[in-house]
PDB file of C-alpha atoms in Angstrom:
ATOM      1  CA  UNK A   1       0.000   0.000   0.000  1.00 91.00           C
ATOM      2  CA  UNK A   2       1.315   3.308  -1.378  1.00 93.00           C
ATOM      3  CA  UNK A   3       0.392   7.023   0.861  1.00 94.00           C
ATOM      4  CA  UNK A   4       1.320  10.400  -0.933  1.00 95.00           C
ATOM      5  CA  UNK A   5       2.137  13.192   1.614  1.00 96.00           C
ATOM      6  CA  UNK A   6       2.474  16.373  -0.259  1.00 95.00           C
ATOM      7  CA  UNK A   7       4.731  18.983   2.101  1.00 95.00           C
ATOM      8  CA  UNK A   8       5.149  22.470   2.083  1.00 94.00           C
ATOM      9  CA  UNK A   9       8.023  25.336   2.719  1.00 93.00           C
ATOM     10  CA  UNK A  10       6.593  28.227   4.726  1.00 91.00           C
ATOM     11  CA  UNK A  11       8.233  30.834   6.635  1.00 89.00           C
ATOM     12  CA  UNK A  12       9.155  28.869  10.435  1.00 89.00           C
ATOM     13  CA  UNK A  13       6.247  29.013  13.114  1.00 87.00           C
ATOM     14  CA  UNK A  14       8.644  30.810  15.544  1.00 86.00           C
ATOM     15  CA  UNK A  15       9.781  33.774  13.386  1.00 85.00           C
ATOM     16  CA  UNK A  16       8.005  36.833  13.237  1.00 85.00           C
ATOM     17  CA  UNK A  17       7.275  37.943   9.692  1.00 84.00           C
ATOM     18  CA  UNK A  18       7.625  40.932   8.273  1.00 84.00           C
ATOM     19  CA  UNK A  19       5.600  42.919   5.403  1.00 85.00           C
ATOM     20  CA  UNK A  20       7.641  44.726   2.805  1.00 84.00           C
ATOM     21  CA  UNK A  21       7.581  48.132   2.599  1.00 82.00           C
ATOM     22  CA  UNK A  22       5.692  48.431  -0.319  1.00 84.00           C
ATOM     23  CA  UNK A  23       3.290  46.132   1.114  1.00 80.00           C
ATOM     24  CA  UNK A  24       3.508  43.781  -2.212  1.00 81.00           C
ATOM     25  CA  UNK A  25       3.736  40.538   0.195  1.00 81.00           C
ATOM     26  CA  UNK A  26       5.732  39.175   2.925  1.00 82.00           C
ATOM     27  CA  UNK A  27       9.479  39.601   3.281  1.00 82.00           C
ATOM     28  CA  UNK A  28      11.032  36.647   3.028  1.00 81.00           C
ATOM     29  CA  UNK A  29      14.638  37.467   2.429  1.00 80.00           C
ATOM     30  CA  UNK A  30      16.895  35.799   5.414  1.00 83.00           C
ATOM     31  CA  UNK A  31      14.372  34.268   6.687  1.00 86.00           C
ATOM     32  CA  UNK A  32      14.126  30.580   8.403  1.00 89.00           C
ATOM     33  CA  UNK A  33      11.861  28.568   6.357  1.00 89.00           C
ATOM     34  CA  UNK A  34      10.601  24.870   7.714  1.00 91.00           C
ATOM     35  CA  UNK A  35       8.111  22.618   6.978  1.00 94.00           C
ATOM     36  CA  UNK A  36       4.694  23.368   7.163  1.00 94.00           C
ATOM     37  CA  UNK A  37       3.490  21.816  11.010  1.00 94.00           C
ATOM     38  CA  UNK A  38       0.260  20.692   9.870  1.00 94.00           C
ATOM     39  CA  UNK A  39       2.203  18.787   6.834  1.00 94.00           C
ATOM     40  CA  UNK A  40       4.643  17.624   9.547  1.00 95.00           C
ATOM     41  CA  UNK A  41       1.831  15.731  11.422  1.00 95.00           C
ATOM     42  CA  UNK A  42       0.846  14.215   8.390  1.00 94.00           C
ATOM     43  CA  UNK A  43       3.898  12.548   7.370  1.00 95.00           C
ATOM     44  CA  UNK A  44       4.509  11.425  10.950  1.00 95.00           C
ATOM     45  CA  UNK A  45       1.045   9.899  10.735  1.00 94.00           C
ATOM     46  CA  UNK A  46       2.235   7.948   7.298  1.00 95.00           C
ATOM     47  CA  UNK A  47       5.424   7.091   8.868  1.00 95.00           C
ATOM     48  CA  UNK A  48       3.170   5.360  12.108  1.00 94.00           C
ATOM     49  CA  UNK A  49       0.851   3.415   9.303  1.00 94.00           C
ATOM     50  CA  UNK A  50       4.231   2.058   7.618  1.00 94.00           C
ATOM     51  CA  UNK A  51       5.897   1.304  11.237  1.00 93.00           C
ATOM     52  CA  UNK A  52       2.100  -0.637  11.682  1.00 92.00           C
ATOM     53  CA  UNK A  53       2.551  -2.620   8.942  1.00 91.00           C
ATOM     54  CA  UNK A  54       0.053  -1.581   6.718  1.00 91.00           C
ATOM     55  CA  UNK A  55       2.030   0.322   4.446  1.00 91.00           C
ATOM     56  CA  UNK A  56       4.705  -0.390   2.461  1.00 93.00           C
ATOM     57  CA  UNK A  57       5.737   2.634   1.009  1.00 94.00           C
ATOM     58  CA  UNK A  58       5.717   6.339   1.934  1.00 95.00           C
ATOM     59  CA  UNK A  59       5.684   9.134  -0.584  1.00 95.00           C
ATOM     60  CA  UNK A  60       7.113  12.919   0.377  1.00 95.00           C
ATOM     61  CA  UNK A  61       5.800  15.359  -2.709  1.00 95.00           C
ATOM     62  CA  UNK A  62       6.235  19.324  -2.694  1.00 94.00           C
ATOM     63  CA  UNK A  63       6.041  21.696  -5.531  1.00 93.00           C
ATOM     64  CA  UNK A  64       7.735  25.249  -5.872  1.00 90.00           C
ATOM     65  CA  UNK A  65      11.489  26.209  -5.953  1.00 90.00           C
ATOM     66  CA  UNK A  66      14.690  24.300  -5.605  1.00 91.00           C
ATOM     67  CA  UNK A  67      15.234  24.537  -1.881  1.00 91.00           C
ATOM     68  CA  UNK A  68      11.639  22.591  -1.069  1.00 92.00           C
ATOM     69  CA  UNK A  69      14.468  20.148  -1.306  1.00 94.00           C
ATOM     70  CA  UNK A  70      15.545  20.910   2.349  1.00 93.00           C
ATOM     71  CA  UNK A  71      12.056  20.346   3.263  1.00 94.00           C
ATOM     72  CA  UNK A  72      11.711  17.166   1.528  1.00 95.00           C
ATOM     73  CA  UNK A  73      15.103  15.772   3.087  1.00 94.00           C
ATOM     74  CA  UNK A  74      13.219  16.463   6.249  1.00 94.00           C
ATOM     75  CA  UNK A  75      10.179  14.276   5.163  1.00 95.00           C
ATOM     76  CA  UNK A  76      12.899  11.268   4.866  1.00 95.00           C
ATOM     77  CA  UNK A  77      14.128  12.224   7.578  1.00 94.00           C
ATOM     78  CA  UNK A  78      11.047  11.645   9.347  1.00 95.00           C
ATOM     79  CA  UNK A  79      10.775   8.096   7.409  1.00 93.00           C
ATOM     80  CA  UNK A  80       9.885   8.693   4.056  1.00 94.00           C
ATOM     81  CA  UNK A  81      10.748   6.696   1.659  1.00 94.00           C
ATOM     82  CA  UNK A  82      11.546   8.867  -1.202  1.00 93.00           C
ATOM     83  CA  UNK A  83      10.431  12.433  -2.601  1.00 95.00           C
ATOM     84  CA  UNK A  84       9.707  13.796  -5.896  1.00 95.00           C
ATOM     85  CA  UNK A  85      10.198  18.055  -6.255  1.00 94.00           C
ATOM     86  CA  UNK A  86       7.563  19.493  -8.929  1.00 93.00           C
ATOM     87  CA  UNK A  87      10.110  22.121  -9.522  1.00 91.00           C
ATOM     88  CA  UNK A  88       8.609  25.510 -10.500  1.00 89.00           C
ATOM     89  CA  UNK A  89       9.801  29.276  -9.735  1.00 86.00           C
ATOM     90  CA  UNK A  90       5.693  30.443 -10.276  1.00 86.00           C
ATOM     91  CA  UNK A  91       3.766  31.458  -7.410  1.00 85.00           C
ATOM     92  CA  UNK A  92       1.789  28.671  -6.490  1.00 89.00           C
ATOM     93  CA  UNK A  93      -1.972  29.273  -5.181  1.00 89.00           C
ATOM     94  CA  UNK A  94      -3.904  26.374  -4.060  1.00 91.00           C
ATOM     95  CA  UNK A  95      -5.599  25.407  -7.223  1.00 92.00           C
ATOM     96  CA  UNK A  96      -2.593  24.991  -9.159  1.00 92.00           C
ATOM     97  CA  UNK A  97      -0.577  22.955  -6.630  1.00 93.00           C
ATOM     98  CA  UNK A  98      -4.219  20.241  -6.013  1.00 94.00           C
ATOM     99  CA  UNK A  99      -3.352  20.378 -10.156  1.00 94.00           C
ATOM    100  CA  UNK A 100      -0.235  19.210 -10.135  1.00 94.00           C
ATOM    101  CA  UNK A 101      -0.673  16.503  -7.209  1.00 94.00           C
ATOM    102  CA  UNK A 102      -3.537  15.153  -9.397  1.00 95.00           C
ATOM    103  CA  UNK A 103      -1.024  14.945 -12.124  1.00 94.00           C
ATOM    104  CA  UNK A 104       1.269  12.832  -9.179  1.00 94.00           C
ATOM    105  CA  UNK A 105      -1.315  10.819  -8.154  1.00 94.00           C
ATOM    106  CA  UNK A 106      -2.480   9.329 -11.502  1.00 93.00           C
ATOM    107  CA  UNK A 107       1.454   8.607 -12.046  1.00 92.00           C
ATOM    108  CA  UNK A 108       1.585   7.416  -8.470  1.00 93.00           C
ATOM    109  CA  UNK A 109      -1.540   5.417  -8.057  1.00 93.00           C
ATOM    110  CA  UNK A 110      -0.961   6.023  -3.930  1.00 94.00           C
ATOM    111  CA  UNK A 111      -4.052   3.883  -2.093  1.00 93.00           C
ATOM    112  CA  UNK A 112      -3.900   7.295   0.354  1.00 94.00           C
ATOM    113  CA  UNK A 113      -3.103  11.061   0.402  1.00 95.00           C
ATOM    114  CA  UNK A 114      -2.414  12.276   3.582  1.00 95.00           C
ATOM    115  CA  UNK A 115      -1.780  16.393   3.972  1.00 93.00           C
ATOM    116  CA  UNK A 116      -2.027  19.052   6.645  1.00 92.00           C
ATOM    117  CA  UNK A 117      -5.285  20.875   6.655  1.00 92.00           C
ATOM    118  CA  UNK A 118      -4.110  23.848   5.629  1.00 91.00           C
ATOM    119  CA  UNK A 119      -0.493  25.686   5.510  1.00 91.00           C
ATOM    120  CA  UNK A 120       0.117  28.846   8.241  1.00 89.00           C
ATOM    121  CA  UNK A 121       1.295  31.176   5.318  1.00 86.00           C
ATOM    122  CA  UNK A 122      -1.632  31.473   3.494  1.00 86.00           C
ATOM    123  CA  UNK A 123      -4.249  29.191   5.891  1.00 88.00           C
ATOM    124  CA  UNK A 124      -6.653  28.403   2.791  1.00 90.00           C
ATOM    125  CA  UNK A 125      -7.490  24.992   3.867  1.00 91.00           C
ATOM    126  CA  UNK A 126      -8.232  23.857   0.068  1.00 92.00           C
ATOM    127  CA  UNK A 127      -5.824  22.224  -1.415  1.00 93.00           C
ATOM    128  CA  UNK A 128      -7.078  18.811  -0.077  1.00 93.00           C
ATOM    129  CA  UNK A 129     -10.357  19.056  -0.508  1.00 95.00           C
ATOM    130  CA  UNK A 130      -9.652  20.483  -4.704  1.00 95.00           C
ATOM    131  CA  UNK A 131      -7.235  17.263  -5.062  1.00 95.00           C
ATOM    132  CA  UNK A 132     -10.400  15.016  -4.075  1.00 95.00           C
ATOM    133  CA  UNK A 133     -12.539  17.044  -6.612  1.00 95.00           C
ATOM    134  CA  UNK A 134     -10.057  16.414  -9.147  1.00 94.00           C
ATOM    135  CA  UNK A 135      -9.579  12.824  -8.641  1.00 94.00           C
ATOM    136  CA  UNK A 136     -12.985  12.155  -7.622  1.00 94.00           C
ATOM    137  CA  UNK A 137     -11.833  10.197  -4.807  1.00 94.00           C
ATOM    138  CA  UNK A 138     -13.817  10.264  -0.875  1.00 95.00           C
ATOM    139  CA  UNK A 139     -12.277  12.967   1.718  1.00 95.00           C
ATOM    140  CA  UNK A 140     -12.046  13.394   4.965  1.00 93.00           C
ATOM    141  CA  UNK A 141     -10.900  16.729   7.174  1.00 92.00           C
ATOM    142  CA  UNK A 142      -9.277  17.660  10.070  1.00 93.00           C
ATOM    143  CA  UNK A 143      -8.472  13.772  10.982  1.00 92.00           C
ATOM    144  CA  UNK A 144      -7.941  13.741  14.864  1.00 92.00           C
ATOM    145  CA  UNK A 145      -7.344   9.468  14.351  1.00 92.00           C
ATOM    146  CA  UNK A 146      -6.676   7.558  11.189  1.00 92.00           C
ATOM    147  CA  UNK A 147      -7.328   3.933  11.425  1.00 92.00           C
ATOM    148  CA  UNK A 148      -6.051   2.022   7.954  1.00 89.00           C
ATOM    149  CA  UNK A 149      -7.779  -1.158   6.714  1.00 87.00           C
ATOM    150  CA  UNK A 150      -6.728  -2.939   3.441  1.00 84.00           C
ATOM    151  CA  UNK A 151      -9.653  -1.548   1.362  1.00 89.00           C
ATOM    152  CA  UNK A 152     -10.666   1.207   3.555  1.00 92.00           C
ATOM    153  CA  UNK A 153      -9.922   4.008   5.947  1.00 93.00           C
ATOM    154  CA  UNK A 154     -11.305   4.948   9.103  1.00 94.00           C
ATOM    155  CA  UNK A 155     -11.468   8.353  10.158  1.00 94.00           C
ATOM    156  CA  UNK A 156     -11.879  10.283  13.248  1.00 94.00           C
ATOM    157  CA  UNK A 157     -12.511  14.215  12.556  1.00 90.00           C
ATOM    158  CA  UNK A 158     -13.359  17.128  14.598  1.00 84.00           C
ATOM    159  CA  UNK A 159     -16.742  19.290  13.920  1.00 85.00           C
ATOM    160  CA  UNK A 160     -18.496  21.802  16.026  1.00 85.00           C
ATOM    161  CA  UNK A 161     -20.245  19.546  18.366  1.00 83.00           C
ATOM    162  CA  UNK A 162     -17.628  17.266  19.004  1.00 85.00           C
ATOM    163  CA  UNK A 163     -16.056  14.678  16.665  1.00 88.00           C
ATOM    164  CA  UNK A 164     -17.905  12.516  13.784  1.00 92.00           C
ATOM    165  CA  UNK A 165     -16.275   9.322  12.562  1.00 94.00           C
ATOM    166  CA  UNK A 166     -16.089   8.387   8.468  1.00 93.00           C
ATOM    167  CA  UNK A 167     -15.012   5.176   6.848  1.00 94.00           C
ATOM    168  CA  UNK A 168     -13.891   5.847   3.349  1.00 94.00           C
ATOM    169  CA  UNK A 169     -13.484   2.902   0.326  1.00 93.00           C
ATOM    170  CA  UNK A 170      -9.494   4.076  -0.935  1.00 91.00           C
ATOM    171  CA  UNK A 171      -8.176   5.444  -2.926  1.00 93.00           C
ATOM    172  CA  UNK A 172      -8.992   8.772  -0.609  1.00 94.00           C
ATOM    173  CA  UNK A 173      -7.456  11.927   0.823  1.00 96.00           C
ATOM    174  CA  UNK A 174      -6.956  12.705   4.656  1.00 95.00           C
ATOM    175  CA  UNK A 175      -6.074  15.967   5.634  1.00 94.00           C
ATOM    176  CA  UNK A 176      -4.802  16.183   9.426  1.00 93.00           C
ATOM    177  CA  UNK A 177      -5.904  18.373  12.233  1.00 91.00           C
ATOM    178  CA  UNK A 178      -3.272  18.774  15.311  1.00 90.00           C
ATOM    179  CA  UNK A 179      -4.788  16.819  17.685  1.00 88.00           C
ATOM    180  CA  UNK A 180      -4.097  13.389  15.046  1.00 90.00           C
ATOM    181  CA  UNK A 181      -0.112  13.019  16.607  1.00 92.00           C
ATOM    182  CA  UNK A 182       2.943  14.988  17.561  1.00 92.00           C
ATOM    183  CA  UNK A 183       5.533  14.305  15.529  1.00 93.00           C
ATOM    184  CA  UNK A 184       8.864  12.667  16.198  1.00 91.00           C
ATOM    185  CA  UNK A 185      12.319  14.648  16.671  1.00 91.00           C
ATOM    186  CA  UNK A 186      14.316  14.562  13.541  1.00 90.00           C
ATOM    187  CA  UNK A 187      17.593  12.540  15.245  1.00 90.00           C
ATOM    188  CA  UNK A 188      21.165  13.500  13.218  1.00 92.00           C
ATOM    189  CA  UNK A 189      21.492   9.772  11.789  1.00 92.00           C
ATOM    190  CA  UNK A 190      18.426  10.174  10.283  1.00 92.00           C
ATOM    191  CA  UNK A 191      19.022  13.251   8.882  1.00 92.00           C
ATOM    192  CA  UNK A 192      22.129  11.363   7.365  1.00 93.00           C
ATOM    193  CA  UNK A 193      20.212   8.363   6.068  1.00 92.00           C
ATOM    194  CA  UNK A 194      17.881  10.658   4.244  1.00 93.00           C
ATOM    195  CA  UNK A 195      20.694  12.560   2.007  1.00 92.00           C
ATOM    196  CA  UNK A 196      21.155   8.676   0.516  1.00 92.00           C
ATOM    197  CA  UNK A 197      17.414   8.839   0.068  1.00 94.00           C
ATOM    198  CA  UNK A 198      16.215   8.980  -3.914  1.00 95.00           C
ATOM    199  CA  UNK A 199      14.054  12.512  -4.766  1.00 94.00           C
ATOM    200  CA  UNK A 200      13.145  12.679  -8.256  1.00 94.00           C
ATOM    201  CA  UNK A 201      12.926  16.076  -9.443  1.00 94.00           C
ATOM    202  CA  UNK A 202      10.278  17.193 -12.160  1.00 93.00           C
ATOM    203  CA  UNK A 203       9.106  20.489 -14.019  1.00 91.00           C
ATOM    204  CA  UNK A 204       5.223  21.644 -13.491  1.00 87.00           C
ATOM    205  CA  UNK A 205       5.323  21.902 -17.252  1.00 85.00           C
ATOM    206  CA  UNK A 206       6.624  18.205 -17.748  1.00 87.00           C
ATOM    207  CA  UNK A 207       3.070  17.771 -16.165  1.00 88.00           C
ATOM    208  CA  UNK A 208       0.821  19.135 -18.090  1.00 86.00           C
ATOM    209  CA  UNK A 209       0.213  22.005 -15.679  1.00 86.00           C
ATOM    210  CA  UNK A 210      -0.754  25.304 -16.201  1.00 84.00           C
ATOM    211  CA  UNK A 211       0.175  26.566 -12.421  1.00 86.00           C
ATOM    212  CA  UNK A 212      -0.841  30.417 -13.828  1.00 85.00           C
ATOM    213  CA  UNK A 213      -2.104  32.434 -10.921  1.00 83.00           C
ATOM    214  CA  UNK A 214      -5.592  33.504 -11.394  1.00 83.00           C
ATOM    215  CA  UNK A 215      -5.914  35.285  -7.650  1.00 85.00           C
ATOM    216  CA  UNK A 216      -3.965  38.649  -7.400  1.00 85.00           C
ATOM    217  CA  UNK A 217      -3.284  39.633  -4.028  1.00 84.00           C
ATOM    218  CA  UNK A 218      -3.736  43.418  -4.085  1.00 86.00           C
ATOM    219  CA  UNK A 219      -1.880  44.825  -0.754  1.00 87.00           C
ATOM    220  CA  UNK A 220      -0.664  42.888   2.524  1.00 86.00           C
ATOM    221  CA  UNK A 221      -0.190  44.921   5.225  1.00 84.00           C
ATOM    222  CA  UNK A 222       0.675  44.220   9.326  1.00 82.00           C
ATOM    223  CA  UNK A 223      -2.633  43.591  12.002  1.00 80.00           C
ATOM    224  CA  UNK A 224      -2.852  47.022  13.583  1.00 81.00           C
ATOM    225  CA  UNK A 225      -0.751  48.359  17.110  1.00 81.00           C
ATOM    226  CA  UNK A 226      -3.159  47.292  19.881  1.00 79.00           C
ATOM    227  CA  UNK A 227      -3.360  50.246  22.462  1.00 79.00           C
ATOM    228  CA  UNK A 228      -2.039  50.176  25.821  1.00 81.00           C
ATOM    229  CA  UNK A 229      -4.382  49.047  28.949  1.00 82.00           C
ATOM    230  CA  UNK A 230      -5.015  51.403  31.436  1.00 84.00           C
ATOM    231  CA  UNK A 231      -5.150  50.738  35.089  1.00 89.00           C
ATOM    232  CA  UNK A 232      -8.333  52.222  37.279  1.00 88.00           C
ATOM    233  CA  UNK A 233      -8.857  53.143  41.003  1.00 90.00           C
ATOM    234  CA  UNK A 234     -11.918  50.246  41.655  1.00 92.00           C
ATOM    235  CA  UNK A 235     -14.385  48.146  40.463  1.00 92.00           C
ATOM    236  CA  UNK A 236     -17.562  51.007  39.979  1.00 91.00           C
ATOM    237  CA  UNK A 237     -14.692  52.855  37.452  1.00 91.00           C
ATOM    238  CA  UNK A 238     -14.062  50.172  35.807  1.00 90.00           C
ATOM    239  CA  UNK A 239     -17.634  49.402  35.063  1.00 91.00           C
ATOM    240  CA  UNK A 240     -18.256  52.852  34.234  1.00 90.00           C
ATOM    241  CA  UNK A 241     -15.756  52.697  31.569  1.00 88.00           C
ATOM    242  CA  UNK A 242     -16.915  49.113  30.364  1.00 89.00           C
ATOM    243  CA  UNK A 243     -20.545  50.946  29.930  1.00 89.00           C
ATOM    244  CA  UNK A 244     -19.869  53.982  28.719  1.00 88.00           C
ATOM    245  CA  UNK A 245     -16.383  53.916  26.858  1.00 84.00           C
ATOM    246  CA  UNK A 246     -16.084  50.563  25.652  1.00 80.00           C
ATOM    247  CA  UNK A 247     -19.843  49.869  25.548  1.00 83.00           C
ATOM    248  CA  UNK A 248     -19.779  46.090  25.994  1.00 83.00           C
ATOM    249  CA  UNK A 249     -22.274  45.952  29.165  1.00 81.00           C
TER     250      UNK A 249
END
C-alpha cells in the first residue's frame, strides 16, 4: 500500500514575519523557512501506518522552488521513503498545486493522500479538498485518528459539536488536524540516512500544468498596534468605563 504526503516550505512558526515596505507581500529574504506543522503531522502519521505494517511505502511530494528540497530531506528524515520536487519558480496558489498533485497521483496510483489541513502562510485549507474534486476520490478533514484497513480508511474528525467518525473505500485523501499526533524529533542519523534517500525532481510543465495564478493579491499589510491598557482606582470605574467607553455591558 502506497500514501502520498504532499509537504510544504513556509516561513518557520517561531519567526516573526515581516511585510515589505511596499506592502507587495511578505518579506522573506533571510528568513528561516521549515516545513509546514500541519504537513509535519501528516507525514509522521504515514510514517506510524508504515511502522504498523500496513504500508509499504511512503511518498514525500512538494512543488515550488529548488530549496523545497531541504524540506523534503526532512520528510525522509522523518521516514519517508523517497520524494519527488515538482520544480517551479511560479507562485503557487492552491488550485494549481491540487493540479499538479492530481497529475502525481495518476502517475503514483498512492491507495492514500495524507496532507495538513491547511499551511500557516496562506491558511486556505483547500488544497485537499480540490485534489479530491479532481480525482474524484472520498475525503475526509481535520483527521484527529486515522485507522487504515486494506480496502478502507477509518477516520476520526473534529466538527463543532464534538467529533464525527467516516469510513472511506481508498483510494482517498486525509487531511490532518493537530490533535491526530505529535511528531517525532528529527535525530542527526536520520538526517544522514535521508541525504542517501532517492528525490526525483520534475518540471510543473513536464506535467501538463498550467500553475498560472488567477488570484492577485492586491496589498498585505501588518494587524494594527493594539493600544495600551489602562489601570483604574476600583471596580464602579471600571464598570463605568466598560458601559460607557467601551460599551460592551
Amino acid at each position: 500500500m502506497k500514501v502520498l504526503v504532499p509537504v510544504k516550505r513556509v516561513v518557520d512558526f517561531n519567526v516573526k514575519v515581516r511585510v515589505k515596505s511596499d506592502g507587495t507581500g511578505v518579506d522573506l529574504a533571510n528568513v528561516k523557512m521549515s516545513m509546514n506543522p500541519f504537513d509535519e503531522i501528516a507525514v509522521e502519521e504515514a510514517v506510524r501506518l508504515k511502522e504498523k505494517g500496513v504500508v509499504t511505502e511512503v511518498v514525500a511530494i512538494s512543488c515550488g522552488v529548488t530549496q523545497c528540497q531541504e524540506t523534503l530531506r526532512t520528510a525522509m528524515a522523518i521516514g519517508a521513503d523517497r520524494a519527488i520536487l515538482v520544480e517551479t519558480s511560479e507562485e503557487l496558489q492552491p488550485l494549481a498545486v491540487a493540479k499538479l498533485l492530481k497529475a502525481l497521483v495518476d502517475k503514483e496510483r498512492p491507495d492514500l493522500v495524507i496532507l495538513g489541513k491547511q499551511a500557516i502562510d496562506d491558511d486556505c485549507n483547500q488544497t485537499g479538498q480540490m485534489l479530491a474534486a479532481l480525482a474524484d476520490v472520498p475525503q475526509a478533514t481535520f483527521a484527529s485518528k486515522v485507522e487504515l484497513a486494506a480496502d478502507s480508511v477509518r477516520v476520526t474528525r473534529e466538527v463543532d459539536g464534538g467529533a464525527e467518525t467516516l469510513t472511506l473505500t481508498l483510494p482517498a485523501i486525509v487531511t490532518t488536524d493537530l490533535r491526530l499526533n505529535e511528531p517525532r524529533y528529527v535525530t542527526l542519523p536520520n538526517i544522514m540516512k535521508a541525504k542517501k534517500k532517492p528525490m526525483e525532481v520534475v518540471k510543473a510543465s513536464d506535467l501538463g500544468v498550467d500553475v498560472k495564478a488567477h488570484l492577485k493579491t492586491l496589498k498585505v499589510s501588518e494587524p494594527s498596534r493594539r493600544s495600551a491598557g489602562i489601570k483604574v482606582p476600583d471596580v464602579a470605574t471600571l464598570v463605568s468605563k466598560l458601559k460607557n467607553d467601551a460599551k460592551v455591558i
